[in-house]
Coordinates of C-alpha atoms in Angstrom, one line a residue:
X1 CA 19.2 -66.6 -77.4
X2 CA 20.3 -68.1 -80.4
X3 CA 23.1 -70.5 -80.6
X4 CA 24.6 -70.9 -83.8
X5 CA 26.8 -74.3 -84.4
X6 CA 29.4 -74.8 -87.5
X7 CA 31.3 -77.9 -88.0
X8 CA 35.0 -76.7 -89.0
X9 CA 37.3 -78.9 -91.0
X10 CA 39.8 -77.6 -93.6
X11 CA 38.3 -74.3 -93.6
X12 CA 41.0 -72.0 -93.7
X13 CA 40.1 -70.1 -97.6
X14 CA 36.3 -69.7 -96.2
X15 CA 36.9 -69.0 -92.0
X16 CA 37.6 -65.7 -92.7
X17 CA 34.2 -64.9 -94.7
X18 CA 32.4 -66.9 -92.4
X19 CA 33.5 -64.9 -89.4
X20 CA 32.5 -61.9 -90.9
X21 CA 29.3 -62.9 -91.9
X22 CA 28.0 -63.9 -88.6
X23 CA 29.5 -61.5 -86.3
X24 CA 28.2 -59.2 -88.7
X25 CA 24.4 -59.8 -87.9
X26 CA 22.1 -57.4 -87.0
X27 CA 21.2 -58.4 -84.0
X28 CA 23.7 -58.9 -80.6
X29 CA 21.8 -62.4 -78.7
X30 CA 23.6 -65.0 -79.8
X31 CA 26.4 -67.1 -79.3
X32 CA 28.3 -69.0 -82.2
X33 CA 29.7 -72.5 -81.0
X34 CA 32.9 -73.3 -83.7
X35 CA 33.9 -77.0 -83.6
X36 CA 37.3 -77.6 -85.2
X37 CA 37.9 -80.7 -86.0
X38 CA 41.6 -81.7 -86.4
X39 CA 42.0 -79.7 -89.4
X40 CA 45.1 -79.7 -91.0
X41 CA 45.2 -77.0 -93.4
X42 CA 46.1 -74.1 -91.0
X43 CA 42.6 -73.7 -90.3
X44 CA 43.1 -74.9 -86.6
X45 CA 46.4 -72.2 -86.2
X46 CA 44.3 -69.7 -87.6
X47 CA 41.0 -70.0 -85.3
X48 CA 43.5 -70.2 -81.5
X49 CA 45.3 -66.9 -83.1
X50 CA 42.1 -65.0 -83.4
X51 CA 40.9 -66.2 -79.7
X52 CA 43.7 -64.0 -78.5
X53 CA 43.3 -60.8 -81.1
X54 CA 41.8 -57.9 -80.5
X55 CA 39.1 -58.9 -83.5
X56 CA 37.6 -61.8 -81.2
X57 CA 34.5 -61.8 -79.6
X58 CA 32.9 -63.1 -76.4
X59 CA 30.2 -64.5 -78.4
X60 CA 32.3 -67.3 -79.9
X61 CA 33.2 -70.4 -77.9
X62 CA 35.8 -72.3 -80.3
X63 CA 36.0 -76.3 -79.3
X64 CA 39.0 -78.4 -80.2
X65 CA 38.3 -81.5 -81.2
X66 CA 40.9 -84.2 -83.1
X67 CA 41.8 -85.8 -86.1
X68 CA 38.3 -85.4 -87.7
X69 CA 37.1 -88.5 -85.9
X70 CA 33.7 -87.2 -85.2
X71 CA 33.6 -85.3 -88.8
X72 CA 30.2 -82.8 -89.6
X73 CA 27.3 -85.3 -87.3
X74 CA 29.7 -85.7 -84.3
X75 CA 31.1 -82.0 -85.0
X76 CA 27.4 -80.8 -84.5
X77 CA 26.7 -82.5 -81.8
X78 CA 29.7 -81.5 -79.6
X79 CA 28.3 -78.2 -80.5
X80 CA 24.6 -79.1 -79.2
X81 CA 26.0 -80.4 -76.1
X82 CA 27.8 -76.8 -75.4
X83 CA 24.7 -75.0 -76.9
X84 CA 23.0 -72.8 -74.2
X85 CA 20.4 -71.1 -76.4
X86 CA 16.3 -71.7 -77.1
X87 CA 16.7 -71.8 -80.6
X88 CA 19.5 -73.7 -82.7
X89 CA 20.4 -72.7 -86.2
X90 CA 23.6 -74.6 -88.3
X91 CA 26.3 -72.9 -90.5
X92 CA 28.6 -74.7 -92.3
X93 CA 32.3 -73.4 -92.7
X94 CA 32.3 -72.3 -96.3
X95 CA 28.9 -71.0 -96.9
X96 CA 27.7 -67.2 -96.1
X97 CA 24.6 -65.3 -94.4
X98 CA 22.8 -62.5 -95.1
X99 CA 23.2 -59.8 -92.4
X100 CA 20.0 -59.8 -91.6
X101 CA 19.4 -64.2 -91.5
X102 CA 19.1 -64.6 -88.0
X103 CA 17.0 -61.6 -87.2
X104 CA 14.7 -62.2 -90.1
X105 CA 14.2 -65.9 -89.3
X106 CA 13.7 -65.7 -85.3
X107 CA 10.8 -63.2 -86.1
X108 CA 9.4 -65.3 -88.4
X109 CA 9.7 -68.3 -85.9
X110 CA 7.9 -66.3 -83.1
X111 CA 5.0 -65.6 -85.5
X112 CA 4.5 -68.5 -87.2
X113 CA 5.0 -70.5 -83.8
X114 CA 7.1 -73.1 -85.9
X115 CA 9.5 -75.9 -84.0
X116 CA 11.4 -76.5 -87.6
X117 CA 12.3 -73.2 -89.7
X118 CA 14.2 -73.3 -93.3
X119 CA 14.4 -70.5 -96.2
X120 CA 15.5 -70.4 -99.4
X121 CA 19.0 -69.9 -100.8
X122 CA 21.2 -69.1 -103.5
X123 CA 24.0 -71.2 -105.1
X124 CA 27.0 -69.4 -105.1
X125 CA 30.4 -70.4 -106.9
X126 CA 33.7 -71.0 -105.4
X127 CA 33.7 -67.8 -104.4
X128 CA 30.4 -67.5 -102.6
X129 CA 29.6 -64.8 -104.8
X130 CA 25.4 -65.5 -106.4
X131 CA 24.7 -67.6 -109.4
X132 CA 21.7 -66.5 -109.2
X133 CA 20.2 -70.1 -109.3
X134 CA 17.6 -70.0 -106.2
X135 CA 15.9 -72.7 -104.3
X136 CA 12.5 -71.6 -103.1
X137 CA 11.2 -72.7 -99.6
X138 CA 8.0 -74.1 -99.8
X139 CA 5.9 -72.4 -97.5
X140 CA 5.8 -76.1 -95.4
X141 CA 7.2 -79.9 -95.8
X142 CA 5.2 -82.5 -94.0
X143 CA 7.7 -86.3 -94.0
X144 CA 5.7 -87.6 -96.9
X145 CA 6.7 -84.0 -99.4
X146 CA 10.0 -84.0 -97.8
X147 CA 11.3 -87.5 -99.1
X148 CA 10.4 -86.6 -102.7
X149 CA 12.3 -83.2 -102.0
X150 CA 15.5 -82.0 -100.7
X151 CA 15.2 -78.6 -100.4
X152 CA 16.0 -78.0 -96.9
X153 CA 19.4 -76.9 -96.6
X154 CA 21.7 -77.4 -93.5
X155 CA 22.3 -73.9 -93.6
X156 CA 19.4 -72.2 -93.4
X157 CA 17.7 -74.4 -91.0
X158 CA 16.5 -72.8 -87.2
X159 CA 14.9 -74.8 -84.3
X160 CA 13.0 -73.7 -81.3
X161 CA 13.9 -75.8 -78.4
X162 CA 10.9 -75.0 -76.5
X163 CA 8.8 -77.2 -79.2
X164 CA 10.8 -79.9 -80.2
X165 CA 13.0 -81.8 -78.0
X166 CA 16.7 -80.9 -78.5
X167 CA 17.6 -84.0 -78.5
X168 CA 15.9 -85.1 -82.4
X169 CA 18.5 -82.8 -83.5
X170 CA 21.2 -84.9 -82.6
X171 CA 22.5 -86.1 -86.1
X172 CA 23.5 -89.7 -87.0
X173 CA 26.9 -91.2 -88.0
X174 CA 25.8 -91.4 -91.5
X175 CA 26.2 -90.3 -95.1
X176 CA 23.5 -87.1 -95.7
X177 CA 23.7 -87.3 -91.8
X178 CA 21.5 -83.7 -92.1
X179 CA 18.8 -84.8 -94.8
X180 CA 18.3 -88.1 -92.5
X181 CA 18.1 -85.8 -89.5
X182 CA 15.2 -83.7 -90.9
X183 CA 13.0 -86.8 -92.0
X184 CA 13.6 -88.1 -88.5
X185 CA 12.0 -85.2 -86.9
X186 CA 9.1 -84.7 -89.4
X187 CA 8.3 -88.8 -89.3
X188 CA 7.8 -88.1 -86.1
X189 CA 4.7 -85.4 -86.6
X190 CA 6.8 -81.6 -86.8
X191 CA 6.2 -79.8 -90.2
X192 CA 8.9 -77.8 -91.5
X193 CA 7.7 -74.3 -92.4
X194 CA 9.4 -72.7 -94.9
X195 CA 10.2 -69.0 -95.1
X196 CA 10.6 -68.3 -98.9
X197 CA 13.5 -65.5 -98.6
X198 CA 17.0 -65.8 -99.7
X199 CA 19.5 -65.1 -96.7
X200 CA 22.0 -68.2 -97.5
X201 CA 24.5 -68.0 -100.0
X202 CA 25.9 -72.2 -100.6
X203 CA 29.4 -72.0 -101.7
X204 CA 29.5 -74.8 -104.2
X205 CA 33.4 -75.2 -105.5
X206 CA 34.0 -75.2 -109.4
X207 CA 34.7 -79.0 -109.3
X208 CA 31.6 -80.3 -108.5
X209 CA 31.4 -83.0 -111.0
X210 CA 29.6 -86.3 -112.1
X211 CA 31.2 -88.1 -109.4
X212 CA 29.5 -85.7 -106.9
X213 CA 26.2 -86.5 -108.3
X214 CA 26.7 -90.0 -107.9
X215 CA 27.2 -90.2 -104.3
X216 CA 24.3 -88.1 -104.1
X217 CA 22.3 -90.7 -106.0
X218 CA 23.6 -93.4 -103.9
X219 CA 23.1 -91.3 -100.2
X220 CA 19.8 -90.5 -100.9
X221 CA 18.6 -94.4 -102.0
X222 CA 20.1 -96.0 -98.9
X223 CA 18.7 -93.1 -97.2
X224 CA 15.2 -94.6 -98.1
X225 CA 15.9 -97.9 -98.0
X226 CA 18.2 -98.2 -94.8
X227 CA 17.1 -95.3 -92.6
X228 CA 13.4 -95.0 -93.6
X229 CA 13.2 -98.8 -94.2
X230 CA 11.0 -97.9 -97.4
X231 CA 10.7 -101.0 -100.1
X232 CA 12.0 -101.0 -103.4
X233 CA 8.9 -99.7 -105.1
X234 CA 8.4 -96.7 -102.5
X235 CA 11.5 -95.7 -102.8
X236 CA 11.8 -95.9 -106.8
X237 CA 8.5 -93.4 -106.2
X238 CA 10.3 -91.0 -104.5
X239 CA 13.7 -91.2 -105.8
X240 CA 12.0 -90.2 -108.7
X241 CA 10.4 -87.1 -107.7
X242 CA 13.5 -86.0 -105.4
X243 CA 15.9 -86.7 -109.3
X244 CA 13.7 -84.1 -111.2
X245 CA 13.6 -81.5 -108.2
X246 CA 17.5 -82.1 -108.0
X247 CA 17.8 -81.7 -111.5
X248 CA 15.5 -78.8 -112.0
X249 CA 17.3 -76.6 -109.4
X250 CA 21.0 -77.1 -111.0
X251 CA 19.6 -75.8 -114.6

Protein backbone atom coordinates (compact mmCIF):
# COMPACT_ATOMS: atom_id res chain seq x y z
CA UNK A 1 0.00 0.00 0.00
CA UNK A 2 0.80 3.42 -0.69
CA UNK A 3 0.36 6.13 1.84
CA UNK A 4 0.24 9.43 0.47
CA UNK A 5 0.94 12.51 3.05
CA UNK A 6 0.05 16.38 2.33
CA UNK A 7 0.78 19.11 4.73
CA UNK A 8 -2.49 21.42 4.73
CA UNK A 9 -2.34 25.08 5.71
CA UNK A 10 -4.53 27.82 4.05
CA UNK A 11 -5.58 25.60 1.37
CA UNK A 12 -9.08 26.22 0.94
CA UNK A 13 -8.83 27.73 -3.22
CA UNK A 14 -6.60 24.43 -4.08
CA UNK A 15 -8.36 21.42 -1.44
CA UNK A 16 -10.91 21.02 -3.64
CA UNK A 17 -8.61 20.20 -6.87
CA UNK A 18 -6.40 18.38 -4.72
CA UNK A 19 -9.13 16.01 -3.56
CA UNK A 20 -10.06 15.33 -6.85
CA UNK A 21 -6.80 14.60 -8.15
CA UNK A 22 -5.97 11.92 -5.82
CA UNK A 23 -9.06 10.14 -5.17
CA UNK A 24 -9.13 10.17 -8.79
CA UNK A 25 -6.14 7.72 -9.29
CA UNK A 26 -6.26 4.77 -11.12
CA UNK A 27 -5.50 2.52 -8.80
CA UNK A 28 -7.69 1.67 -5.30
CA UNK A 29 -4.33 0.71 -2.57
CA UNK A 30 -3.73 3.55 -0.90
CA UNK A 31 -4.51 5.65 1.84
CA UNK A 32 -4.03 9.57 1.81
CA UNK A 33 -3.00 10.96 5.40
CA UNK A 34 -4.29 15.04 5.35
CA UNK A 35 -2.64 17.07 8.10
CA UNK A 36 -4.39 20.39 8.71
CA UNK A 37 -2.56 22.55 10.44
CA UNK A 38 -4.58 25.33 12.20
CA UNK A 39 -5.56 26.90 9.08
CA UNK A 40 -7.46 29.76 9.18
CA UNK A 41 -8.86 30.46 5.96
CA UNK A 42 -11.84 28.06 6.07
CA UNK A 43 -9.74 25.42 4.93
CA UNK A 44 -10.06 23.55 8.31
CA UNK A 45 -14.27 24.06 8.22
CA UNK A 46 -14.14 22.87 4.89
CA UNK A 47 -12.00 19.47 5.32
CA UNK A 48 -14.44 18.17 8.96
CA UNK A 49 -17.61 19.07 6.52
CA UNK A 50 -16.51 16.67 3.85
CA UNK A 51 -15.56 13.85 6.62
CA UNK A 52 -19.31 13.67 7.10
CA UNK A 53 -20.61 13.97 3.18
CA UNK A 54 -21.48 11.49 1.16
CA UNK A 55 -18.26 12.53 -1.29
CA UNK A 56 -15.71 11.22 1.56
CA UNK A 57 -13.79 8.29 1.44
CA UNK A 58 -12.46 5.64 3.76
CA UNK A 59 -9.21 6.13 2.24
CA UNK A 60 -8.52 9.55 3.81
CA UNK A 61 -7.50 9.90 7.51
CA UNK A 62 -7.70 13.83 8.11
CA UNK A 63 -5.40 14.90 11.39
CA UNK A 64 -6.03 18.07 13.24
CA UNK A 65 -3.35 19.68 14.27
CA UNK A 66 -3.05 23.65 15.73
CA UNK A 67 -2.00 26.98 15.03
CA UNK A 68 0.58 25.91 12.38
CA UNK A 69 3.16 25.26 15.06
CA UNK A 70 4.59 22.29 13.35
CA UNK A 71 4.14 23.96 9.72
CA UNK A 72 5.13 21.64 6.28
CA UNK A 73 8.38 19.41 8.29
CA UNK A 74 6.33 18.71 11.47
CA UNK A 75 3.03 18.49 9.19
CA UNK A 76 4.83 15.58 7.35
CA UNK A 77 5.95 13.95 9.99
CA UNK A 78 2.68 13.69 11.98
CA UNK A 79 1.66 12.17 8.75
CA UNK A 80 4.73 9.52 8.77
CA UNK A 81 3.89 8.65 12.29
CA UNK A 82 0.10 7.63 11.16
CA UNK A 83 1.45 6.23 7.74
CA UNK A 84 0.68 2.38 7.52
CA UNK A 85 1.96 1.84 4.00
CA UNK A 86 5.40 0.30 2.29
CA UNK A 87 5.91 3.01 0.22
CA UNK A 88 5.52 6.88 1.02
CA UNK A 89 4.90 9.52 -1.59
CA UNK A 90 4.21 13.57 -0.54
CA UNK A 91 1.65 15.99 -2.12
CA UNK A 92 1.49 19.38 -1.25
CA UNK A 93 -1.98 21.16 -0.93
CA UNK A 94 -1.98 23.33 -4.01
CA UNK A 95 -0.22 21.25 -6.61
CA UNK A 96 -2.03 18.40 -8.86
CA UNK A 97 -1.32 14.70 -10.15
CA UNK A 98 -1.80 13.04 -13.04
CA UNK A 99 -4.37 10.20 -12.88
CA UNK A 100 -2.20 7.81 -13.54
CA UNK A 101 1.08 9.23 -10.85
CA UNK A 102 0.88 6.75 -8.36
CA UNK A 103 0.24 3.72 -10.61
CA UNK A 104 2.91 4.69 -13.05
CA UNK A 105 5.63 5.39 -10.36
CA UNK A 106 4.99 2.21 -7.97
CA UNK A 107 5.59 0.06 -11.20
CA UNK A 108 8.47 1.79 -11.95
CA UNK A 109 9.68 1.42 -8.36
CA UNK A 110 9.12 -2.44 -8.36
CA UNK A 111 11.27 -2.61 -11.61
CA UNK A 112 13.86 -0.53 -11.04
CA UNK A 113 14.13 -1.87 -7.30
CA UNK A 114 14.82 1.89 -6.28
CA UNK A 115 14.54 3.09 -2.33
CA UNK A 116 14.20 6.95 -3.61
CA UNK A 117 11.86 7.56 -6.75
CA UNK A 118 11.20 11.33 -8.37
CA UNK A 119 9.81 12.38 -12.00
CA UNK A 120 9.58 15.19 -13.84
CA UNK A 121 6.96 18.00 -13.68
CA UNK A 122 5.43 20.79 -15.19
CA UNK A 123 5.07 24.38 -13.86
CA UNK A 124 1.77 25.38 -13.78
CA UNK A 125 0.27 29.00 -13.01
CA UNK A 126 -2.06 30.08 -10.39
CA UNK A 127 -4.35 28.01 -11.77
CA UNK A 128 -2.46 24.75 -12.03
CA UNK A 129 -3.23 24.80 -15.49
CA UNK A 130 0.54 23.81 -17.74
CA UNK A 131 3.00 26.39 -18.70
CA UNK A 132 4.47 24.14 -20.45
CA UNK A 133 7.96 24.77 -18.86
CA UNK A 134 9.14 21.03 -17.83
CA UNK A 135 11.85 19.87 -15.48
CA UNK A 136 13.32 16.58 -16.68
CA UNK A 137 14.33 13.86 -14.19
CA UNK A 138 17.50 12.73 -14.66
CA UNK A 139 17.50 9.24 -14.98
CA UNK A 140 19.60 9.19 -11.26
CA UNK A 141 21.18 11.87 -8.60
CA UNK A 142 23.94 10.48 -6.53
CA UNK A 143 24.63 13.43 -3.15
CA UNK A 144 27.58 14.92 -5.06
CA UNK A 145 24.90 15.80 -8.59
CA UNK A 146 22.22 16.52 -6.33
CA UNK A 147 23.81 19.60 -4.39
CA UNK A 148 24.63 21.32 -7.79
CA UNK A 149 20.91 20.51 -8.70
CA UNK A 150 17.49 20.88 -7.29
CA UNK A 151 15.43 19.06 -9.39
CA UNK A 152 13.75 16.79 -7.14
CA UNK A 153 10.52 18.05 -6.30
CA UNK A 154 8.58 17.38 -3.01
CA UNK A 155 5.75 16.36 -5.08
CA UNK A 156 6.78 13.84 -7.12
CA UNK A 157 8.97 12.07 -4.81
CA UNK A 158 8.00 7.98 -3.71
CA UNK A 159 9.89 5.83 -1.13
CA UNK A 160 9.97 2.20 -0.55
CA UNK A 161 10.16 1.46 3.10
CA UNK A 162 11.40 -1.90 2.73
CA UNK A 163 14.90 -0.21 1.44
CA UNK A 164 15.43 2.71 3.23
CA UNK A 165 14.68 3.20 6.78
CA UNK A 166 11.50 5.24 7.30
CA UNK A 167 12.81 7.02 9.61
CA UNK A 168 15.59 9.34 7.03
CA UNK A 169 12.44 10.63 5.85
CA UNK A 170 11.63 12.41 8.82
CA UNK A 171 12.19 16.17 7.79
CA UNK A 172 13.99 18.77 9.86
CA UNK A 173 12.75 22.05 11.42
CA UNK A 174 14.38 24.04 8.77
CA UNK A 175 14.07 26.35 5.75
CA UNK A 176 14.04 24.01 2.35
CA UNK A 177 13.23 21.38 5.14
CA UNK A 178 12.49 18.84 1.83
CA UNK A 179 15.73 19.70 -0.30
CA UNK A 180 17.86 19.13 3.08
CA UNK A 181 15.89 15.93 3.60
CA UNK A 182 16.90 14.41 0.23
CA UNK A 183 20.70 15.20 0.59
CA UNK A 184 20.44 13.55 3.98
CA UNK A 185 19.41 10.38 2.59
CA UNK A 186 21.70 10.28 -0.55
CA UNK A 187 24.92 11.43 1.85
CA UNK A 188 24.17 8.54 3.31
CA UNK A 189 24.72 6.11 0.09
CA UNK A 190 20.76 5.81 -1.66
CA UNK A 191 20.72 7.19 -5.31
CA UNK A 192 17.65 8.83 -6.36
CA UNK A 193 16.43 7.38 -9.61
CA UNK A 194 14.67 9.51 -11.69
CA UNK A 195 11.66 8.57 -13.82
CA UNK A 196 11.62 11.15 -16.69
CA UNK A 197 7.64 11.44 -17.13
CA UNK A 198 5.56 14.37 -16.31
CA UNK A 199 2.71 13.37 -13.78
CA UNK A 200 3.02 16.62 -11.40
CA UNK A 201 1.58 19.75 -12.22
CA UNK A 202 3.51 22.70 -9.42
CA UNK A 203 1.04 25.39 -8.91
CA UNK A 204 3.34 28.38 -8.82
CA UNK A 205 1.00 31.64 -7.93
CA UNK A 206 1.33 34.83 -10.28
CA UNK A 207 3.25 36.64 -7.56
CA UNK A 208 6.16 34.88 -7.41
CA UNK A 209 8.69 37.63 -7.42
CA UNK A 210 12.40 38.78 -6.80
CA UNK A 211 11.84 38.47 -3.28
CA UNK A 212 10.96 34.79 -3.76
CA UNK A 213 14.18 34.26 -5.43
CA UNK A 214 16.05 35.65 -2.83
CA UNK A 215 15.13 33.46 -0.08
CA UNK A 216 15.76 30.79 -2.32
CA UNK A 217 19.28 32.11 -2.76
CA UNK A 218 19.74 32.38 0.87
CA UNK A 219 18.04 28.64 1.84
CA UNK A 220 19.96 26.93 -0.41
CA UNK A 221 23.63 28.66 0.88
CA UNK A 222 22.95 27.95 4.50
CA UNK A 223 21.81 24.71 3.30
CA UNK A 224 25.43 24.02 2.22
CA UNK A 225 27.09 25.65 4.66
CA UNK A 226 25.02 24.89 7.91
CA UNK A 227 23.45 21.39 7.11
CA UNK A 228 26.15 19.99 4.82
CA UNK A 229 28.91 21.83 6.77
CA UNK A 230 30.60 22.49 3.17
CA UNK A 231 33.37 25.48 3.17
CA UNK A 232 33.07 28.61 1.50
CA UNK A 233 34.79 27.48 -1.69
CA UNK A 234 32.66 24.15 -2.00
CA UNK A 235 29.77 25.73 -1.63
CA UNK A 236 30.53 28.82 -4.15
CA UNK A 237 31.19 25.52 -6.59
CA UNK A 238 27.97 24.36 -6.25
CA UNK A 239 25.86 27.30 -5.61
CA UNK A 240 27.05 28.00 -8.87
CA UNK A 241 25.89 25.12 -10.84
CA UNK A 242 22.48 24.76 -8.78
CA UNK A 243 22.02 29.17 -10.06
CA UNK A 244 22.30 28.21 -13.75
CA UNK A 245 20.09 24.96 -13.44
CA UNK A 246 17.59 27.26 -11.40
CA UNK A 247 17.76 29.83 -13.86
CA UNK A 248 17.64 27.68 -16.92
CA UNK A 249 14.35 25.91 -15.91
CA UNK A 250 12.28 29.36 -15.26
CA UNK A 251 13.17 30.59 -19.02
Amino acid sequence: MISVITPVYNAVNFIDDTIKAVLGQDMEDFEWIMVEDGSDDGTREKLKAYIVSEEYDSRVRIIFADDNRSAAAGARNIGLDAAKGRYIAFLDADDLWSSDKLSVQLKYMEETGAAFCFTSYEFGDENAVGTGRIVRAPKNLDYRKALSRTVIFTSTVMFDTQRIDKKKLYMPHIASEDTATWWNILRDGYTAVGLDKVLTVYRRPGKSLSSNKLTAIKRIWRLYRDNEGLGIMESMWYFGGWAVRATLRRL
